[in-house]
mmCIF file of C-alpha atoms and ligand atoms in Angstrom:
data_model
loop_
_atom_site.group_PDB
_atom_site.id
_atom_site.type_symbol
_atom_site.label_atom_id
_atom_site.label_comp_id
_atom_site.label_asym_id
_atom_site.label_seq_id
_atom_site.Cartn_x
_atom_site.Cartn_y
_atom_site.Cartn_z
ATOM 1 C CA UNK A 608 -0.892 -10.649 -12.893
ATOM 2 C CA UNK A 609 -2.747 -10.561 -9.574
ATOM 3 C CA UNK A 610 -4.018 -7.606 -8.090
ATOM 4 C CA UNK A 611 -3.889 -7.799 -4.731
ATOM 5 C CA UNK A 612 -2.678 -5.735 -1.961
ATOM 6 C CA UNK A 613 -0.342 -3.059 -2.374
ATOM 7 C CA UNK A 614 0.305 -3.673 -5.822
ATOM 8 C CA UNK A 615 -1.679 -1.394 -7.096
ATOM 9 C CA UNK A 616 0.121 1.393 -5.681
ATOM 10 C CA UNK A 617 3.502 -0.332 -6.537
ATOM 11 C CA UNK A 618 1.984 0.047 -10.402
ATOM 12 C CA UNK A 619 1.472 4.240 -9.518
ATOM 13 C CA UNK A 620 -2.277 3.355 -9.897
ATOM 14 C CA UNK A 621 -4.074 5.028 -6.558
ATOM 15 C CA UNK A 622 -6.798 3.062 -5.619
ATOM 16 C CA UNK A 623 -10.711 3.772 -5.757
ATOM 17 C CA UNK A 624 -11.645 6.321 -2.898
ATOM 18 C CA UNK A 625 -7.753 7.994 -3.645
ATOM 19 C CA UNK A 626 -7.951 12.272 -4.460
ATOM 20 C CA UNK A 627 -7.843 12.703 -8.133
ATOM 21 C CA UNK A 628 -4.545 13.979 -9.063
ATOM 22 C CA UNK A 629 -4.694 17.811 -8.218
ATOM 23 C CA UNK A 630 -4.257 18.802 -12.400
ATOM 24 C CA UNK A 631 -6.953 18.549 -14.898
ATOM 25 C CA UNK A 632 -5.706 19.080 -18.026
ATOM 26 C CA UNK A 633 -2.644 17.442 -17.680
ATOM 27 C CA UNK A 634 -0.709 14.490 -19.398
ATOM 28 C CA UNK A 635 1.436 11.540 -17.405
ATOM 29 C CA UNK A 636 5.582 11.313 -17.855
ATOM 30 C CA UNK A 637 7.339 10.086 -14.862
ATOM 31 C CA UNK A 638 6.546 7.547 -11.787
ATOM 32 C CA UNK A 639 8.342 7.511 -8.519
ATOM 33 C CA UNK A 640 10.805 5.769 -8.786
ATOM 34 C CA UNK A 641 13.646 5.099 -6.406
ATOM 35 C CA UNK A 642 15.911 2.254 -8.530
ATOM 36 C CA UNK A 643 19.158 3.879 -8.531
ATOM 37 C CA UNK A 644 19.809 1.967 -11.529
ATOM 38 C CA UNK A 645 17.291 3.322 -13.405
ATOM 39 C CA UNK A 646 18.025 7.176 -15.347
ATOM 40 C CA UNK A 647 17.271 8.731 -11.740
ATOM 41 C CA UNK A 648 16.046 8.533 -8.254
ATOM 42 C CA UNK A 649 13.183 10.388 -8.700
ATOM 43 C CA UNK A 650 10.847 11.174 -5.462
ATOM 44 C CA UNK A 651 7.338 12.113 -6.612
ATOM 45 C CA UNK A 652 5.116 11.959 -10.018
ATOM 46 C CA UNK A 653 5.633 14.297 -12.592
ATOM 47 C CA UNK A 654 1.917 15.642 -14.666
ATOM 48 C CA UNK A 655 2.831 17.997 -17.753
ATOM 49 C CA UNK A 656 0.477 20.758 -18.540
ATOM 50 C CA UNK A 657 0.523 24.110 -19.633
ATOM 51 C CA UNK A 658 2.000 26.869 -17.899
ATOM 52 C CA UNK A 659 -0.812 28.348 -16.228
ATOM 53 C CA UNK A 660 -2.828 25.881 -15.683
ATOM 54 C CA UNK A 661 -4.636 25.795 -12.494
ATOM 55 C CA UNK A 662 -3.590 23.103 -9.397
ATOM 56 C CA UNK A 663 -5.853 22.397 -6.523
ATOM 57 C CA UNK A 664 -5.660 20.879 -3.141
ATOM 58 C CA UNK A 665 -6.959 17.506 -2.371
ATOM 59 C CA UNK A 666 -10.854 17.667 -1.519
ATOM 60 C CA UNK A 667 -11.030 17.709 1.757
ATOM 61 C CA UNK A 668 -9.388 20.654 4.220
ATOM 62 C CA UNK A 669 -5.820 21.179 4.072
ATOM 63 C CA UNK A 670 -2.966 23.630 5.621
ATOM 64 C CA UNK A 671 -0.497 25.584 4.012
ATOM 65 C CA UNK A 672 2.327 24.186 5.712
ATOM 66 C CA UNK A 673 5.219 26.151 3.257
ATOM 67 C CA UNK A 674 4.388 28.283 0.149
ATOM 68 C CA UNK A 675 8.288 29.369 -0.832
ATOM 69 C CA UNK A 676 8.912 31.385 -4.023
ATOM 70 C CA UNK A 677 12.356 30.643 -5.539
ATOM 71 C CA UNK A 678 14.398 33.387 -5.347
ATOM 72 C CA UNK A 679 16.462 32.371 -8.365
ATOM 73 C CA UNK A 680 13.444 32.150 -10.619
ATOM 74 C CA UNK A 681 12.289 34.891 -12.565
ATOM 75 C CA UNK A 682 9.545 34.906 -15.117
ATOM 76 C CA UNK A 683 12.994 35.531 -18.043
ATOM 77 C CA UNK A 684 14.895 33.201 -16.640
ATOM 78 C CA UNK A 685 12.683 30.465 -14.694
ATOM 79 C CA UNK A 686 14.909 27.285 -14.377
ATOM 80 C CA UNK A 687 17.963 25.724 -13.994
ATOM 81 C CA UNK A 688 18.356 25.536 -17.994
ATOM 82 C CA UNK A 689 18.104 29.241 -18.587
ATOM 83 C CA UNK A 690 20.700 29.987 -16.176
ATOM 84 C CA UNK A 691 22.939 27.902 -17.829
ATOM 85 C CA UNK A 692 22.966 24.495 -16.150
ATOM 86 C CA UNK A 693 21.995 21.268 -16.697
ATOM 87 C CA UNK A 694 18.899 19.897 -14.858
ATOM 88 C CA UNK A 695 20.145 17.947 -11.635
ATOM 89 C CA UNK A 696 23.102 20.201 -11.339
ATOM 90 C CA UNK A 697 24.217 19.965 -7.588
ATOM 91 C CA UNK A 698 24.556 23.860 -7.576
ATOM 92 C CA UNK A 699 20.755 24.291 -8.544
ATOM 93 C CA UNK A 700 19.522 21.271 -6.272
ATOM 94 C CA UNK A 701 21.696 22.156 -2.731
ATOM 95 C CA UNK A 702 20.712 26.012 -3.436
ATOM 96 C CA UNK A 703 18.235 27.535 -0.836
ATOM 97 C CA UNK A 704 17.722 30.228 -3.850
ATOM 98 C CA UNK A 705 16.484 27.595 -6.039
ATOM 99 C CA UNK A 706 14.407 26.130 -3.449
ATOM 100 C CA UNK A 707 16.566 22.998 -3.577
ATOM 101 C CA UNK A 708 15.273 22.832 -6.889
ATOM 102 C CA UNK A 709 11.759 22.525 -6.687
ATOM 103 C CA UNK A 710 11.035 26.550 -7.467
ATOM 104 C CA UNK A 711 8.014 27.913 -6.373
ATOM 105 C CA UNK A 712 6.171 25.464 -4.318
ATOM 106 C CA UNK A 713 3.558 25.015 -2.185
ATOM 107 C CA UNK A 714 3.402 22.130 0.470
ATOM 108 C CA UNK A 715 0.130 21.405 2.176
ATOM 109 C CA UNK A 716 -0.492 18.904 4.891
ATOM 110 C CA UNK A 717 -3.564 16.863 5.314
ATOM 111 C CA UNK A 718 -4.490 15.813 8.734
ATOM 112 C CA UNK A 719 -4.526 11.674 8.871
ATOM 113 C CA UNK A 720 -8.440 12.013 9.944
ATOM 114 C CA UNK A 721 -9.159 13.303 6.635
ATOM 115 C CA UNK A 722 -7.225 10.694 4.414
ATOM 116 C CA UNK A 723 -9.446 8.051 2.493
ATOM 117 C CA UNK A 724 -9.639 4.902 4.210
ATOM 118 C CA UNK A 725 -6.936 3.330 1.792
ATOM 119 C CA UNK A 726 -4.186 5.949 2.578
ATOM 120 C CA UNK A 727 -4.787 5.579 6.324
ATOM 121 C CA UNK A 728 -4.292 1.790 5.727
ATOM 122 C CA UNK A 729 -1.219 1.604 3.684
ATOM 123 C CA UNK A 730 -0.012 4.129 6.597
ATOM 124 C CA UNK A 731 -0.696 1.531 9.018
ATOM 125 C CA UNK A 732 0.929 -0.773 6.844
ATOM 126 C CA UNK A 733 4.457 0.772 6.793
ATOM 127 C CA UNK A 734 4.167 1.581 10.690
ATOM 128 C CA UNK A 735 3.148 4.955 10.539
ATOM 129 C CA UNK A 736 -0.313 4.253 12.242
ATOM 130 C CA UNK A 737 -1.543 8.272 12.690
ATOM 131 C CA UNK A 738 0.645 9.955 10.836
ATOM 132 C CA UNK A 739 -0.380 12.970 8.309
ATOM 133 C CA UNK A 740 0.736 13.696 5.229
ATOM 134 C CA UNK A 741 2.405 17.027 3.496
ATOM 135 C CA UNK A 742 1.834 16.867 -0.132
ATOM 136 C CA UNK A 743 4.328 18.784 -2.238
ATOM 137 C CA UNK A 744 3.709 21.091 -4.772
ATOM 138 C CA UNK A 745 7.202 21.869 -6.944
ATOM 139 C CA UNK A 746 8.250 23.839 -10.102
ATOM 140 C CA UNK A 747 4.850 25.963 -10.189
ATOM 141 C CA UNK A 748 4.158 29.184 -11.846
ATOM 142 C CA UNK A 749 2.840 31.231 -8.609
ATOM 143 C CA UNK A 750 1.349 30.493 -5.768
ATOM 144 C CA UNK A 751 -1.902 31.871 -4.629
ATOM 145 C CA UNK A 752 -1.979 30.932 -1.013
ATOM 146 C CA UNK A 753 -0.176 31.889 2.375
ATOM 147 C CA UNK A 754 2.001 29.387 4.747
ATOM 148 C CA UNK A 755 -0.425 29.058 7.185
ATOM 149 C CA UNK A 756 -3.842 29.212 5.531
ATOM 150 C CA UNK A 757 -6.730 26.807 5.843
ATOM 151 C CA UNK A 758 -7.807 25.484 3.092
ATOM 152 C CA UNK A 759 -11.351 24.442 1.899
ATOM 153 C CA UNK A 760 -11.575 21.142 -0.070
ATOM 154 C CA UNK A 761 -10.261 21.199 -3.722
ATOM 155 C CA UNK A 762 -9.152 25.119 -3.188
ATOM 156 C CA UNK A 763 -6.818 26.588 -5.901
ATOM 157 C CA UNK A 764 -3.285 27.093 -4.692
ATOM 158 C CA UNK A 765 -1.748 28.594 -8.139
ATOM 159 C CA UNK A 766 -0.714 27.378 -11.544
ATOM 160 C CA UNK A 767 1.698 24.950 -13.234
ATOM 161 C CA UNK A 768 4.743 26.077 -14.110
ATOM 162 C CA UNK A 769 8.479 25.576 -15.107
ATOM 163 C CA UNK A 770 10.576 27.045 -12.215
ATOM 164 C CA UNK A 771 13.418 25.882 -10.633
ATOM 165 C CA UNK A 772 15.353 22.002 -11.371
ATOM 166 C CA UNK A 773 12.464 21.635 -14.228
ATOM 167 C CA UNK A 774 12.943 21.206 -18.323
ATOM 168 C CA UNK A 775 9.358 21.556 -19.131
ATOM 169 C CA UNK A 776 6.208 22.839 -17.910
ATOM 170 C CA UNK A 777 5.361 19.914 -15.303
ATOM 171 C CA UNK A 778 3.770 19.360 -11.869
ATOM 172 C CA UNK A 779 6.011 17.246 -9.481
ATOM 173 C CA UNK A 780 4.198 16.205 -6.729
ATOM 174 C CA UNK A 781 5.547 14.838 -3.956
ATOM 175 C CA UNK A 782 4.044 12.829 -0.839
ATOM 176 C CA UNK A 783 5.886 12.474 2.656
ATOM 177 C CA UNK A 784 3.930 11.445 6.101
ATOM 178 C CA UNK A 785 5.177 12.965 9.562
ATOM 179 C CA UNK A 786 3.442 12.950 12.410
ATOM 180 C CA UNK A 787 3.871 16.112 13.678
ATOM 181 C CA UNK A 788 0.719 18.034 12.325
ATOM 182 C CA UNK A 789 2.435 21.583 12.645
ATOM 183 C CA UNK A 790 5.511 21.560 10.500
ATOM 184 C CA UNK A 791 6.400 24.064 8.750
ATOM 185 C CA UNK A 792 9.821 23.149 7.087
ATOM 186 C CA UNK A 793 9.251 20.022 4.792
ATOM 187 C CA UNK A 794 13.232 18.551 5.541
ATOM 188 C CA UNK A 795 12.483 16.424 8.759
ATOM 189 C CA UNK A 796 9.741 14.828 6.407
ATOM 190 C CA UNK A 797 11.588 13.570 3.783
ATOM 191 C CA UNK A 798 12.558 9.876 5.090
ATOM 192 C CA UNK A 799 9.428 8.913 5.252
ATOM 193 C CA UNK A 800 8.476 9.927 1.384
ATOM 194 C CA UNK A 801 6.125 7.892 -0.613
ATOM 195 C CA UNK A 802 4.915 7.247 -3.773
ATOM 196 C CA UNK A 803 1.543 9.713 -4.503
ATOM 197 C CA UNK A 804 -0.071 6.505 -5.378
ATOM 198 C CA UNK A 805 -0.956 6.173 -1.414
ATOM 199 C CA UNK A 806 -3.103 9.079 -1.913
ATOM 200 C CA UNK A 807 -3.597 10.281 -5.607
ATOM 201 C CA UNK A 808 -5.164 8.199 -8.275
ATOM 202 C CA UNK A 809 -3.777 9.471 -11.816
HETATM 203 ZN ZN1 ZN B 946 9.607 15.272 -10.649
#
């Protein structure tokens, strides 16, 4: 196989000057993936690690765009499967309480400016010459940050955790670009999701 191009990224690889992925200590289980005929559509990378365990921004400045606690999730009864439903459930992943099923999460966005060169190109690529991108944060433990705040390179945000549509402790991370550098609700975003291979090496 050739590697030439964008395959890399369509292999979930990242490429050289990409942010590490923002988990240590953590262990690789699910791509993005968007083959309805494969088990699901799934719209981000999933990283398992232990509950707690500490998640950073990307190392260069960032802003809190959304930091959303789930109002469904308490530390008893965290996720969709201690309430009693199956993961994916439609009432868990169309509920505002639930967060739409991402639990406690933290979205930051990272001004185009600051992306490596190889992010900024595959932007270019897909015709979104300029655009930033809002990096998702789902299913986390708590949050540590403030919508709003600036953020210094590689800052912690919170921990790992297993809240909302989750069945295990995991990170999913999620990558959309927008161009408007000020938004603050992530739902105008999500047509132009990505794979975190754009911008995260794993
Ligand atoms: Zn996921």
């Amino acid at each position: 196989m050739r590697l030439t191009g964008g395959d890399f990224q369509s292999l979930g690889l990242g490429s050289a000057d990409s942010f590490p992925a923002p988990v240590v200590n953590s262990w690789w289980v699910r791509d993005y993936n968007l083959d309805p005929n494969f088990t699901f559509v799934h719209y981000g990378w999933d990283l398992a690690a232990a509950v707690g365990e500490p998640l950073f921004a990307p190392p260069v400045p960032s802003r809190v765009a959304v930091a959303s606690l789930c109002r469904a999730c308490t530390p008893a009864k965290p996720n969709a499967q201690a309430h009693g439903f199956k993961t994916g459930d439609s009432s868990i992943v169309n509920s505002p309480e639930w967060n739409y099923g991402y639990g406690h999460m933290v979205g930051l966005r990272v001004l185009h400016q600051d992306l490596p060169a190889s992010a900024q190109a595959e932007l270019a690529r897909r015709n979104l010459t300029g655009y930033h991108l809002y990096i998702i944060y789902a299913h986390m433990n708590s949050i540590e940050v403030q919508a709003g705040a600036e953020l210094q390179a590689g800052q912690r945000i919170g921990t790992l955790g297993n809240t909302g549509n989750s069945e295990g402790p995991h990170l999913h991370l999620e990558v959309r670009a927008w161009n408007n550098p000020n938004e603050t609700s992530l739902g105008a975003s999500f047509k132009n999701h990505m794979t975190p291979a754009v911008v995260f090496r794993r």
